[in-house]
Amino acid sequence: MHQATQHPRSGLRRWAALLALTLLALLTLSGCVRVQAALAVSEDDLVSGQLVVAQVAIKQGDSGPALTIPPELKGKVRAQSYTADGYVGQTVSFQGLSFAEITVLSDAITAGKQYRLSFRRSGDLVTMGGSVDLTELPADRADIQVKVTFPGKITRTNGINDNGTVTWKPKPGAVTEFDAAVQYTDKSGVSWTKWVTIVGASAIGVALLVLALAFFTHRRSVRAAGPPTVRRY
């Protein structure tokens, strides 16, 4: 019986998939994992901060987990090697990312979507949501902490709020959800007083424009009528 010949590219794809699964298993099961995130949200909905993703070196020359930076964020995000306390990995620093760009970065740098983070604004309310999946990580092999500083009043959170900075310390063996809601002050938008001033100035401007148009229209009509007729008695 004739045996089908396997295409070389098909074999390469299988090897690549196997290698990716192996790297993921090494990250979640071998050695301790360190994930530290420190973010600051500004009043104009921009996020800056630093993210460390590392693990204890398995062998000599181990560089830890490799993170992928999306091409569209190359100019705003910088990655460099991280080495401390026997951990190896990468530090990702970023400045002035929009809420949408934070979601893109979060989705890109994590294998298997273990880490998820997003921000949304609705009027003066900004909400943060996310999660970290540590279900496959042993209890004694994690050093994970997330800190986010907000500019407004925190109205709801499941983290520890310390004067506007919320901290989460996810536990191994479970999925930890991140949740926070922040009420922004008038500084983050147009205040009521400023709005009244703008509207008042606009009304005055419209009134002056109407008067000017009336004046020029009157002068034009006078010119069209010609010089006044002098009556002789």
PDB file of C-alpha atoms in Angstrom, residues 2 5 18 41 78 119 121 138 162 175 185 217 219 222:
ATOM      1  CA  HIS A   2       1.302   3.455  -0.897  1.00  0.00           C
ATOM      2  CA  THR A   5       4.584  11.539   2.113  1.00  0.00           C
ATOM      3  CA  LEU A  18       5.705  21.308  20.660  1.00  0.00           C
ATOM      4  CA  VAL A  41      -2.929  56.089  35.341  1.00  0.00           C
ATOM      5  CA  ARG A  78      11.007  49.074  25.761  1.00  0.00           C
ATOM      6  CA  PHE A 119      -9.112  49.947  31.384  1.00  0.00           C
ATOM      7  CA  ARG A 121     -13.867  55.102  30.792  1.00  0.00           C
ATOM      8  CA  PRO A 138       2.640  25.229  42.889  1.00  0.00           C
ATOM      9  CA  ASP A 162      -3.626  52.722  50.083  1.00  0.00           C
ATOM     10  CA  VAL A 175      -7.375  32.547  39.183  1.00  0.00           C
ATOM     11  CA  THR A 185     -12.326  64.791  39.597  1.00  0.00           C
ATOM     12  CA  THR A 217     -25.659  95.664   6.398  1.00  0.00           C
ATOM     13  CA  ARG A 219     -23.932 100.870   5.844  1.00  0.00           C
ATOM     14  CA  VAL A 222     -27.057 103.458   2.750  1.00  0.00           C
TER      15      VAL A 222
END
